CSV table of C-alpha atoms in Angstrom, one decimal:
chain,number,residue,atom,x,y,z
I,1,LEU,CA,-22.1,0.1,6.5
I,2,SER,CA,-20.1,-2.3,8.6
I,3,VAL,CA,-17.8,-5.4,8.2
I,4,ASP,CA,-17.3,-8.4,10.4
I,5,THR,CA,-14.3,-7.5,12.7
I,6,LEU,CA,-12.8,-11.0,12.6
I,7,GLN,CA,-13.1,-11.3,8.9
I,8,PHE,CA,-11.4,-7.9,8.6
I,9,LEU,CA,-8.6,-9.1,10.8
I,10,LEU,CA,-8.0,-12.0,8.4
I,11,PHE,CA,-8.2,-9.7,5.4
I,12,LEU,CA,-5.5,-7.5,6.9
I,13,TYR,CA,-3.4,-10.6,7.8
I,14,ILE,CA,-3.4,-12.1,4.3
I,15,GLN,CA,-2.0,-8.9,2.8
I,16,GLN,CA,1.3,-10.4,3.8
I,17,VAL,CA,1.0,-12.8,0.9
I,18,ASN,CA,2.6,-10.1,-1.4
I,19,LYS,CA,5.3,-9.2,1.0
I,20,VAL,CA,8.8,-9.7,-0.4
I,21,SER,CA,11.7,-9.7,2.1
I,22,LEU,CA,15.4,-9.8,1.4
I,23,ARG,CA,15.9,-11.4,4.9
I,24,THR,CA,14.0,-14.7,4.3
I,25,SER,CA,16.7,-16.7,6.1
I,26,LEU,CA,15.9,-14.7,9.3
I,27,ILE,CA,12.1,-14.3,9.2
I,28,GLY,CA,11.1,-17.5,7.4
I,29,GLU,CA,10.1,-18.3,3.9
I,30,GLU,CA,8.4,-15.5,1.9
I,31,TRP,CA,5.3,-16.0,-0.2
I,32,PRO,CA,5.3,-17.4,-2.8
I,33,SER,CA,7.7,-20.2,-2.4
I,34,LEU,CA,9.9,-21.0,-5.4
I,35,ARG,CA,9.4,-24.7,-4.7
I,36,THR,CA,5.8,-24.8,-5.9
I,37,LYS,CA,5.0,-23.9,-9.5
I,38,SER,CA,1.6,-23.7,-11.2
I,39,PRO,CA,1.0,-24.4,-14.8
I,40,SER,CA,0.2,-21.6,-17.2
I,41,LEU,CA,-2.0,-21.9,-20.3
I,42,THR,CA,1.2,-22.7,-22.3
I,43,GLY,CA,2.1,-25.4,-19.8
I,44,LYS,CA,5.1,-23.5,-18.5
I,45,SER,CA,5.6,-22.3,-14.9
I,46,ALA,CA,3.5,-19.3,-13.9
I,47,SER,CA,5.1,-18.9,-10.5
I,48,GLU,CA,6.4,-15.5,-11.5
I,49,ASN,CA,2.7,-14.3,-11.4
I,50,LYS,CA,2.1,-15.1,-7.7
I,51,ASN,CA,-1.4,-13.7,-7.6
I,52,TRP,CA,-2.5,-16.5,-9.9
I,53,ASN,CA,-0.9,-19.4,-8.1
I,54,ASP,CA,-3.5,-21.3,-5.9
I,55,GLN,CA,-0.8,-23.8,-4.8
I,56,ASP,CA,1.1,-21.0,-3.1
I,57,HIS,CA,-2.1,-19.6,-1.6
I,58,ARG,CA,-2.7,-23.0,0.1
I,59,ALA,CA,0.9,-23.1,1.2
I,60,PHE,CA,0.6,-19.7,2.8
I,61,VAL,CA,-2.6,-20.7,4.7
I,62,GLN,CA,-1.0,-24.0,5.8
I,63,SER,CA,2.1,-22.3,7.2
I,64,HIS,CA,0.3,-19.5,8.9
I,65,LEU,CA,-2.8,-21.4,10.0
I,66,SER,CA,-1.8,-21.4,13.7
I,67,ASP,CA,-1.2,-17.6,13.7
I,68,MET,CA,-4.6,-16.9,12.0
I,69,LEU,CA,-6.5,-19.1,14.5
I,70,GLU,CA,-4.7,-17.3,17.4
I,71,LEU,CA,-5.7,-14.0,15.8
I,72,LEU,CA,-9.4,-15.1,16.1
I,73,LEU,CA,-9.3,-16.3,19.7
I,74,GLU,CA,-11.0,-14.4,22.5
I,75,PRO,CA,-8.5,-12.7,24.9
I,76,GLU,CA,-9.2,-15.1,27.8
I,77,GLN,CA,-8.2,-18.0,25.6
I,78,LEU,CA,-4.6,-16.6,25.2
I,79,THR,CA,-1.6,-16.7,27.4
I,80,ALA,CA,0.2,-13.5,28.6
I,81,SER,CA,2.4,-13.7,25.5
I,82,SER,CA,-0.7,-13.9,23.3
I,83,HIS,CA,-0.4,-17.5,22.3
I,84,SER,CA,-2.9,-20.4,22.5
I,85,THR,CA,-2.7,-23.3,25.0
I,86,HIS,CA,-3.7,-26.9,24.6
I,87,SER,CA,-7.0,-26.1,26.3
I,88,SER,CA,-7.9,-23.0,24.2
I,89,LEU,CA,-11.3,-22.9,22.7
I,90,VAL,CA,-12.1,-21.4,19.3
I,91,SER,CA,-15.6,-19.8,19.1
I,92,TYR,CA,-18.1,-20.6,16.4
I,93,GLU,CA,-17.9,-16.9,15.4
I,94,ALA,CA,-14.2,-17.3,14.7
I,95,VAL,CA,-14.8,-20.4,12.5
I,96,HIS,CA,-17.5,-18.4,10.7
I,97,ALA,CA,-15.0,-15.7,10.0
I,98,LEU,CA,-12.5,-18.3,8.7
I,99,SER,CA,-15.2,-19.2,6.0
I,100,PHE,CA,-13.9,-15.9,4.4
I,101,LEU,CA,-10.9,-18.0,3.3
I,102,VAL,CA,-11.9,-21.6,3.4
I,103,GLU,CA,-14.8,-23.6,1.9
I,104,GLY,CA,-15.2,-27.2,1.0
I,105,THR,CA,-17.2,-30.3,0.0
I,106,VAL,CA,-18.3,-33.5,1.7
I,107,SER,CA,-17.0,-36.7,0.1
I,108,LYS,CA,-15.8,-34.7,-2.9
I,109,SER,CA,-19.3,-33.8,-4.0
I,110,ARG,CA,-19.9,-30.8,-6.3
I,111,MET,CA,-21.8,-29.0,-3.6
I,112,VAL,CA,-19.6,-26.4,-2.0
I,113,HIS,CA,-20.2,-25.3,1.6
I,114,PRO,CA,-18.7,-22.6,3.8
I,115,LEU,CA,-16.3,-23.9,6.5
I,116,HIS,CA,-18.6,-23.1,9.4
I,117,GLU,CA,-21.3,-25.3,8.0
I,118,LEU,CA,-18.9,-28.2,7.4
I,119,ALA,CA,-17.5,-27.8,10.9
I,120,LEU,CA,-20.9,-28.2,12.5
I,121,TRP,CA,-21.6,-31.4,10.5
I,122,GLN,CA,-22.0,-34.2,13.1
I,123,PRO,CA,-19.4,-36.7,11.7
I,124,CYS,CA,-16.7,-34.0,11.9
I,125,HIS,CA,-17.2,-33.2,15.6
I,126,ALA,CA,-14.8,-36.0,16.8
I,127,ARG,CA,-12.0,-34.6,14.6
I,128,ASN,CA,-12.4,-30.9,15.0
I,129,GLY,CA,-13.2,-31.0,18.7
I,130,TYR,CA,-16.6,-29.3,18.6
I,131,SER,CA,-18.5,-29.3,22.0
I,132,LYS,CA,-22.2,-28.8,22.0
I,133,VAL,CA,-21.9,-27.7,25.6
I,134,SER,CA,-19.5,-24.9,25.1
I,135,LYS,CA,-20.5,-24.4,21.5
I,136,ALA,CA,-16.8,-24.0,20.7
I,137,PHE,CA,-13.9,-26.0,19.1
I,138,SER,CA,-10.8,-27.4,20.6
I,139,PHE,CA,-7.9,-25.3,19.2
I,140,PRO,CA,-5.4,-28.2,18.6
I,141,LYS,CA,-8.1,-30.5,17.2
I,142,LEU,CA,-9.5,-27.8,14.9
I,143,GLU,CA,-6.0,-26.9,13.6
I,144,SER,CA,-5.2,-30.5,13.0
I,145,TRP,CA,-8.5,-31.1,11.2
I,146,LEU,CA,-8.0,-28.1,8.9
I,147,ARG,CA,-4.4,-29.1,8.1
I,148,SER,CA,-5.4,-32.6,7.1
I,149,CYS,CA,-8.3,-31.4,4.9
I,150,LEU,CA,-6.8,-28.4,3.2
I,151,THR,CA,-6.3,-28.8,-0.6
I,152,THR,CA,-5.7,-26.4,-3.4
I,153,ASN,CA,-8.8,-24.7,-4.8
I,154,PRO,CA,-10.0,-27.1,-7.5
I,155,PHE,CA,-12.0,-24.3,-9.2
I,156,GLY,CA,-9.3,-21.6,-8.9
I,157,MET,CA,-7.0,-19.9,-11.4
I,158,THR,CA,-4.4,-22.7,-11.5
I,159,ALA,CA,-7.1,-25.3,-12.2
I,160,CYS,CA,-8.7,-23.1,-14.8
I,161,LEU,CA,-5.4,-22.7,-16.6
I,162,LYS,CA,-4.7,-26.4,-16.4
I,163,SER,CA,-8.0,-28.1,-17.1
I,164,GLY,CA,-10.5,-25.3,-18.0
I,165,LYS,CA,-12.1,-25.1,-21.5
I,166,LYS,CA,-9.9,-23.3,-23.9
I,167,LEU,CA,-11.9,-20.6,-25.8
I,168,ALA,CA,-10.7,-19.6,-29.3
I,169,TRP,CA,-12.1,-16.1,-29.0
I,170,ALA,CA,-8.8,-14.5,-30.2
I,171,GLN,CA,-8.0,-15.0,-33.9
I,172,GLN,CA,-5.8,-18.0,-34.3
I,173,VAL,CA,-3.5,-16.9,-37.0
I,174,GLU,CA,0.2,-17.2,-37.7
I,175,GLY,CA,2.7,-14.8,-36.0
I,176,THR,CA,2.5,-12.9,-32.8
I,177,THR,CA,-1.2,-13.6,-32.1
I,178,ARG,CA,-0.6,-17.3,-31.6
I,179,ARG,CA,0.3,-16.8,-28.0
I,180,ALA,CA,-3.2,-15.4,-27.1
I,181,LYS,CA,-4.8,-17.8,-24.5
I,182,ILE,CA,-8.3,-17.7,-23.1
I,183,ALA,CA,-9.7,-20.3,-20.7
I,184,CYS,CA,-13.0,-20.8,-18.8
I,185,ASN,CA,-13.9,-23.2,-15.9
I,186,THR,CA,-17.7,-23.0,-16.5
I,187,ARG,CA,-17.9,-26.8,-17.3
I,188,VAL,CA,-16.2,-28.0,-14.1
I,189,VAL,CA,-17.1,-25.3,-11.5
I,190,PRO,CA,-20.2,-26.0,-9.3
I,191,GLU,CA,-23.0,-23.5,-8.8
I,192,VAL,CA,-20.7,-20.5,-8.0
I,193,PHE,CA,-19.4,-17.7,-10.2
I,194,PRO,CA,-17.4,-19.0,-13.1
I,195,MET,CA,-14.0,-17.7,-14.1
I,196,VAL,CA,-12.6,-16.5,-17.4
I,197,ILE,CA,-8.9,-16.0,-17.8
I,198,MET,CA,-7.5,-14.1,-20.8
I,199,SER,CA,-3.7,-13.9,-21.3
I,200,GLN,CA,-1.4,-12.3,-23.9
I,201,VAL,CA,-3.9,-11.1,-26.4
I,202,TYR,CA,-1.7,-9.0,-28.7
I,203,LYS,CA,-2.7,-6.5,-31.4
I,204,GLN,CA,-6.2,-7.8,-31.7
I,205,THR,CA,-9.8,-6.6,-31.3
I,206,LEU,CA,-11.8,-9.1,-29.2
I,207,ALA,CA,-15.5,-8.7,-28.7
I,208,LYS,CA,-17.9,-11.0,-26.8
I,209,SER,CA,-21.4,-11.0,-25.3
I,210,SER,CA,-22.4,-14.4,-24.2
I,211,ASP,CA,-23.7,-16.6,-21.3
I,212,THR,CA,-20.1,-17.7,-20.7
I,213,LEU,CA,-19.4,-14.1,-19.4
I,214,VAL,CA,-22.6,-13.6,-17.3
I,215,GLY,CA,-21.7,-13.3,-13.6
I,216,ALA,CA,-18.1,-14.4,-14.3
I,217,HIS,CA,-14.8,-13.3,-12.6
I,218,ILE,CA,-12.7,-12.0,-15.4
I,219,ARG,CA,-8.8,-12.1,-15.2
I,220,ILE,CA,-7.0,-10.2,-17.9
I,221,HIS,CA,-3.2,-10.5,-18.0
I,222,ARG,CA,-0.4,-9.2,-20.2
I,223,CYS,CA,-2.6,-8.0,-23.1
I,224,ASN,CA,-0.9,-5.5,-25.3
I,225,GLU,CA,-2.1,-3.1,-28.1
I,226,SER,CA,-5.5,-4.6,-28.1
I,227,PHE,CA,-9.2,-3.6,-27.9
I,228,ILE,CA,-11.3,-5.9,-25.8
I,229,TYR,CA,-15.1,-5.6,-25.5
I,230,LEU,CA,-16.8,-7.9,-22.9
I,231,LEU,CA,-20.4,-6.7,-23.2
I,232,SER,CA,-22.2,-8.9,-20.6
I,233,PRO,CA,-23.0,-8.3,-16.9
I,234,LEU,CA,-19.9,-9.4,-15.0
I,235,ARG,CA,-19.1,-10.3,-11.4
I,236,SER,CA,-15.5,-8.8,-11.0
I,237,VAL,CA,-12.6,-7.9,-13.3
I,238,THR,CA,-8.9,-7.8,-12.7
I,239,ILE,CA,-6.6,-6.2,-15.3
I,240,GLU,CA,-3.0,-6.9,-14.7
I,241,LYS,CA,0.3,-6.0,-16.5
I,242,CYS,CA,-1.5,-4.8,-19.7
I,243,ARG,CA,-0.2,-2.0,-22.0
I,244,ASN,CA,-1.6,0.3,-24.7
I,245,SER,CA,-5.0,-1.3,-24.7
I,246,THR,CA,-8.7,-0.4,-24.4
I,247,PHE,CA,-11.1,-2.4,-22.3
I,248,VAL,CA,-14.9,-1.8,-22.7
I,249,LEU,CA,-16.7,-3.8,-20.1
I,250,GLY,CA,-20.3,-4.6,-19.3
I,251,PRO,CA,-21.6,-3.6,-15.8
I,252,VAL,CA,-19.5,-5.1,-13.0
I,253,GLN,CA,-21.4,-6.1,-9.9
I,254,ALA,CA,-18.4,-6.1,-7.6
I,255,SER,CA,-15.0,-4.5,-8.3
I,256,VAL,CA,-12.6,-3.7,-11.1
I,257,HIS,CA,-9.0,-3.8,-10.0
I,258,VAL,CA,-6.3,-2.4,-12.4
I,259,HIS,CA,-2.7,-3.3,-11.4
I,260,SER,CA,0.7,-2.6,-13.0
I,261,CYS,CA,-0.8,-1.3,-16.3
I,262,ASP,CA,0.6,1.3,-18.7
I,263,ASN,CA,-1.5,3.5,-21.0
I,264,VAL,CA,-4.7,1.6,-20.9
I,265,LYS,CA,-8.3,2.9,-21.2
I,266,VAL,CA,-11.0,1.3,-19.1
I,267,ILE,CA,-14.6,2.1,-19.9
I,268,VAL,CA,-17.0,0.6,-17.4
I,269,VAL,CA,-20.0,0.9,-15.1
I,270,CYS,CA,-19.0,-0.8,-11.8
I,271,HIS,CA,-19.6,-0.9,-8.1
I,272,ARG,CA,-16.0,-0.2,-7.2
I,273,LEU,CA,-12.8,0.7,-9.1
I,274,CYS,CA,-9.3,0.2,-7.5
I,275,LEU,CA,-6.0,1.3,-9.0
I,276,SER,CA,-2.4,0.3,-8.1
I,277,SER,CA,0.9,0.8,-9.8
I,278,THR,CA,-0.6,2.2,-13.0
I,279,SER,CA,0.9,4.8,-15.4
I,280,GLY,CA,-0.8,7.0,-18.0
I,281,CYS,CA,-4.2,5.3,-17.7
I,282,THR,CA,-7.6,6.8,-18.3
I,283,PHE,CA,-10.8,5.6,-16.7
I,284,TYR,CA,-14.3,6.4,-18.1
I,285,ILE,CA,-16.5,5.3,-15.3
I,286,LEU,CA,-19.9,5.4,-13.7
I,287,THR,CA,-19.7,4.2,-10.1
I,288,PRO,CA,-21.7,4.6,-6.9
I,289,THR,CA,-18.5,4.5,-4.8
I,290,GLN,CA,-15.3,6.6,-4.7
I,291,PRO,CA,-12.5,5.1,-6.9
I,292,LEU,CA,-9.7,3.9,-4.7
I,293,ILE,CA,-6.2,5.1,-5.6
I,294,LEU,CA,-3.7,2.8,-4.0
I,295,SER,CA,0.1,3.2,-4.2
I,296,GLY,CA,2.4,3.5,-7.2
I,297,ASN,CA,0.2,5.4,-9.7
I,298,GLN,CA,1.3,8.1,-12.1
I,299,ALA,CA,-0.6,10.3,-14.6
I,300,VAL,CA,-4.1,8.9,-13.9
I,301,SER,CA,-7.1,10.5,-15.6
I,302,PHE,CA,-10.8,10.1,-14.7
I,303,ALA,CA,-13.6,10.9,-17.0
I,304,PRO,CA,-17.4,10.3,-17.1
I,305,PHE,CA,-18.7,7.2,-18.6
I,306,HIS,CA,-19.3,8.1,-22.3
I,307,THR,CA,-20.7,5.2,-24.3
I,308,HIS,CA,-23.6,2.7,-24.5
I,309,TYR,CA,-24.7,-0.5,-26.2
I,310,PRO,CA,-28.3,-1.7,-26.7
I,311,MET,CA,-28.4,-4.1,-23.7
I,312,LEU,CA,-26.5,-1.8,-21.2
I,313,GLU,CA,-29.4,-0.6,-19.1
I,314,ASP,CA,-30.8,-4.2,-18.9
I,315,HIS,CA,-27.4,-5.5,-17.8
I,316,MET,CA,-27.0,-2.7,-15.2
I,317,ALA,CA,-30.4,-3.7,-13.7
I,318,GLN,CA,-29.2,-7.3,-13.5
I,319,VAL,CA,-26.2,-6.4,-11.3
I,320,GLY,CA,-28.1,-3.7,-9.3
I,321,LEU,CA,-26.3,-0.6,-10.6
I,322,ALA,CA,-28.1,2.7,-11.3
I,323,THR,CA,-27.0,6.0,-12.7
I,324,LEU,CA,-27.0,7.8,-9.3
I,325,PRO,CA,-25.1,8.3,-7.2
I,326,ASN,CA,-22.0,8.6,-9.5
I,327,TYR,CA,-18.6,9.4,-7.9
I,328,TRP,CA,-16.5,9.1,-11.0
I,329,ASP,CA,-14.9,12.5,-10.2
I,330,SER,CA,-14.3,11.9,-6.4
I,331,PRO,CA,-11.4,9.5,-6.1
I,332,MET,CA,-10.1,8.5,-2.6
I,333,LEU,CA,-6.4,8.5,-2.0
I,334,VAL,CA,-5.8,5.4,0.1
I,335,CYS,CA,-2.0,5.8,0.0
I,336,LYS,CA,-1.1,9.5,-0.1
I,337,GLU,CA,2.4,9.6,-1.5
I,338,SER,CA,4.2,12.6,0.1
I,339,GLY,CA,0.9,14.5,0.0
I,340,ASP,CA,1.3,14.8,-3.8
I,341,MET,CA,-2.1,15.1,-5.5
I,342,SER,CA,-0.8,15.8,-9.0
I,343,PHE,CA,-0.6,12.2,-10.1
I,344,PHE,CA,-4.3,12.1,-11.0
I,345,ARG,CA,-6.6,14.6,-12.8
I,346,LEU,CA,-10.1,14.9,-14.2
I,347,LEU,CA,-9.9,14.8,-18.0
I,348,PRO,CA,-10.4,18.3,-19.4
I,349,PRO,CA,-13.6,18.7,-21.4
I,350,SER,CA,-11.5,19.8,-24.4
I,351,ASP,CA,-9.9,16.4,-24.6
I,352,PHE,CA,-13.2,14.5,-24.2
I,353,TYR,CA,-14.9,12.6,-27.0
I,354,THR,CA,-17.7,10.1,-26.9
I,355,PHE,CA,-16.9,6.4,-27.6
I,356,VAL,CA,-19.0,4.4,-30.1
I,357,ILE,CA,-19.2,0.6,-29.6
I,358,PRO,CA,-19.1,-0.7,-33.2
I,359,PHE,CA,-21.3,-3.7,-32.8
I,360,GLU,CA,-25.0,-4.4,-33.5
I,361,MET,CA,-27.1,-6.0,-30.7
I,362,GLU,CA,-30.7,-6.3,-29.7
I,363,GLY,CA,-31.8,-3.9,-26.9
I,364,ASP,CA,-33.4,-0.6,-25.9
I,365,THR,CA,-30.5,1.6,-24.7
I,366,THR,CA,-29.8,4.3,-27.2
I,367,GLU,CA,-27.8,6.8,-25.2
I,368,THR,CA,-25.3,7.1,-22.4
I,369,PRO,CA,-27.1,6.2,-19.1
I,370,GLY,CA,-27.5,9.2,-16.9
I,371,GLY,CA,-26.2,11.6,-19.6
I,372,LEU,CA,-23.0,13.6,-19.4
I,373,PRO,CA,-21.9,16.4,-16.9
I,374,HIS,CA,-22.7,19.8,-18.3
I,375,ALA,CA,-19.1,20.9,-19.0
I,376,TYR,CA,-18.5,17.8,-21.1
I,377,GLN,CA,-21.8,17.9,-22.9
I,378,LYS,CA,-21.1,21.6,-23.7
I,379,ALA,CA,-17.7,20.7,-25.2
I,380,LEU,CA,-19.3,18.1,-27.4
I,381,SER,CA,-22.0,20.5,-28.6
I,382,GLN,CA,-19.5,23.1,-29.5
I,383,ARG,CA,-17.5,20.6,-31.4
I,384,GLU,CA,-20.6,19.4,-33.2
I,385,GLN,CA,-21.5,23.0,-34.2
I,386,LYS,CA,-18.0,23.4,-35.8
I,387,VAL,CA,-18.7,20.3,-37.9
I,388,GLN,CA,-22.0,21.7,-39.0
I,389,ILE,CA,-20.4,25.0,-39.9
I,390,TRP,CA,-17.7,23.2,-41.9
I,391,GLN,CA,-20.3,21.1,-43.7
I,392,LYS,CA,-22.3,24.3,-44.5
I,393,THR,CA,-19.2,26.0,-45.8
I,394,VAL,CA,-18.3,23.1,-48.1
I,395,LYS,CA,-21.9,23.0,-49.4
I,396,GLU,CA,-22.0,26.7,-50.2
I,397,ALA,CA,-18.5,26.8,-51.7
I,398,GLY,CA,-19.9,26.3,-55.2
I,399,LEU,CA,-17.3,23.8,-56.3
I,400,THR,CA,-17.4,22.1,-59.7
I,401,LYS,CA,-17.7,18.4,-60.0
I,402,ASP,CA,-13.9,18.0,-60.6
I,403,GLN,CA,-13.1,20.3,-57.7
I,404,ARG,CA,-15.5,18.3,-55.4
I,405,LYS,CA,-13.7,15.1,-56.4
I,406,GLN,CA,-10.3,16.6,-55.8
I,407,PHE,CA,-11.4,18.1,-52.5
I,408,GLN,CA,-12.8,14.7,-51.4
I,409,MET,CA,-9.6,12.9,-52.2
I,410,LEU,CA,-7.6,15.6,-50.2
I,411,VAL,CA,-9.9,15.1,-47.1
I,412,GLU,CA,-9.7,11.3,-47.3
I,413,ASN,CA,-5.9,11.4,-47.6
I,414,LYS,CA,-5.6,13.8,-44.6
I,415,PHE,CA,-8.0,11.5,-42.6
I,416,TYR,CA,-5.9,8.4,-43.5
I,417,GLU,CA,-2.8,10.2,-42.3
I,418,TRP,CA,-4.5,11.0,-39.0
I,419,LEU,CA,-5.6,7.4,-38.6
I,420,VAL,CA,-2.0,6.2,-39.1
I,421,GLN,CA,-0.5,8.8,-36.8
I,422,THR,CA,-3.0,8.1,-33.9
I,423,GLY,CA,-3.0,4.4,-34.2
I,424,ASN,CA,-6.7,4.3,-35.0
I,425,ARG,CA,-6.2,2.6,-38.4
I,426,GLU,CA,-5.1,-0.5,-36.5
I,427,GLN,CA,-8.3,-0.4,-34.5
I,428,LEU,CA,-10.5,-0.1,-37.6
I,429,ASP,CA,-8.6,-2.8,-39.5
I,430,SER,CA,-9.1,-5.2,-36.6
I,431,LEU,CA,-12.9,-4.7,-36.8
I,432,VAL,CA,-13.0,-6.4,-40.2
I,433,PRO,CA,-14.6,-9.8,-39.7
I,434,PRO,CA,-12.1,-12.7,-40.0
I,435,ALA,CA,-12.1,-14.7,-43.2
I,436,VAL,CA,-14.4,-17.7,-43.4
I,437,GLY,CA,-12.5,-20.8,-42.1
I,438,SER,CA,-10.5,-19.0,-39.5
I,439,LYS,CA,-10.5,-20.8,-36.2
I,440,GLN,CA,-13.2,-19.3,-34.0
I,441,ALA,CA,-15.2,-20.8,-31.2
I,442,ALA,CA,-18.5,-20.0,-29.7
I,443,GLY,CA,-19.1,-19.5,-26.0
């Protein structure tokens, strides 16, 4: 495995976008700027959620463009103090690396091209200083050309929130659920991966399997006390600032990133899982790469993937994921905090239960792909034996008809009390289909 060195340099450099400094007057303006605000689904400013603000992303690139270009220069193109000169040349490889951050269109067409393809377009040579002889670009001309052409991503999160199609997946009822907002940019985005944004779903069960989700980047933000099922092959998923919720996801081709979440459960087959600043979260996963534990996590639990739905194996094949290898139990500590390994654990088999997805679909998958590890399967089998012994004991008790009725009422009352105490009653109630006439939309 390898990565492009210049692209990796840019990747490391843009990590500064989240840097917050109390000395902005001394080191320059921090990102994001308070002067630019992006609209949210409600029309209010969303500048407090800086990861969603494409306007500030552009402002960061504009203000740091010179530094990034200098970072990509060959050593002989730099002065002794590591700065460019008026005669510095930017290699084609450097512009190719910059395509990691910048892409564009010609004459505002819907066809999107990477930056290095646009830079080699003949009519642009006069402006960006490309020389066929040196096969390189003039540093000052290239910088000037990029500054004059840079705009906010018209297909990014800000645009999706502002002009994307609003999806009424969440129940539109009076009270707390009215603030749930879901938007998709499928209708305006060109032939690239679409984006679906879900924000502030509260105390609801939301389930979807549709073409709208296939290959989409999913952004889930501030969802509380909800159960969200997205049962389609997905491109990537970001779950941010959510609490007390369960997310059951279709296979994710790229990465699932969970950030600043409390007490959430994530059930997913994915290529990569990354965690940062989470607390009390449990992850039931099947993944061919080690889960990455970044900084700020507490009381994290990992468990084997433990559910299925009829189309699951077909969806896994679509995104190129198999049952082996599976590194659910081998997380990698990217930021070791004082050498403390106690902030994550593997879920004990005694606390492990399978998860049933309560929806009917067409498909051939009838069991958890790859099965369960022996210790967890053994715990389930022992629990099942206890249930069978209990059923046999009740059957052989010789109760009269009235005794059976009284016993059944007692069991149902105890079960109801358990549902209320564990919060599972809310989940069951939310599975009841909405009344005819409630505002729902397809997609």
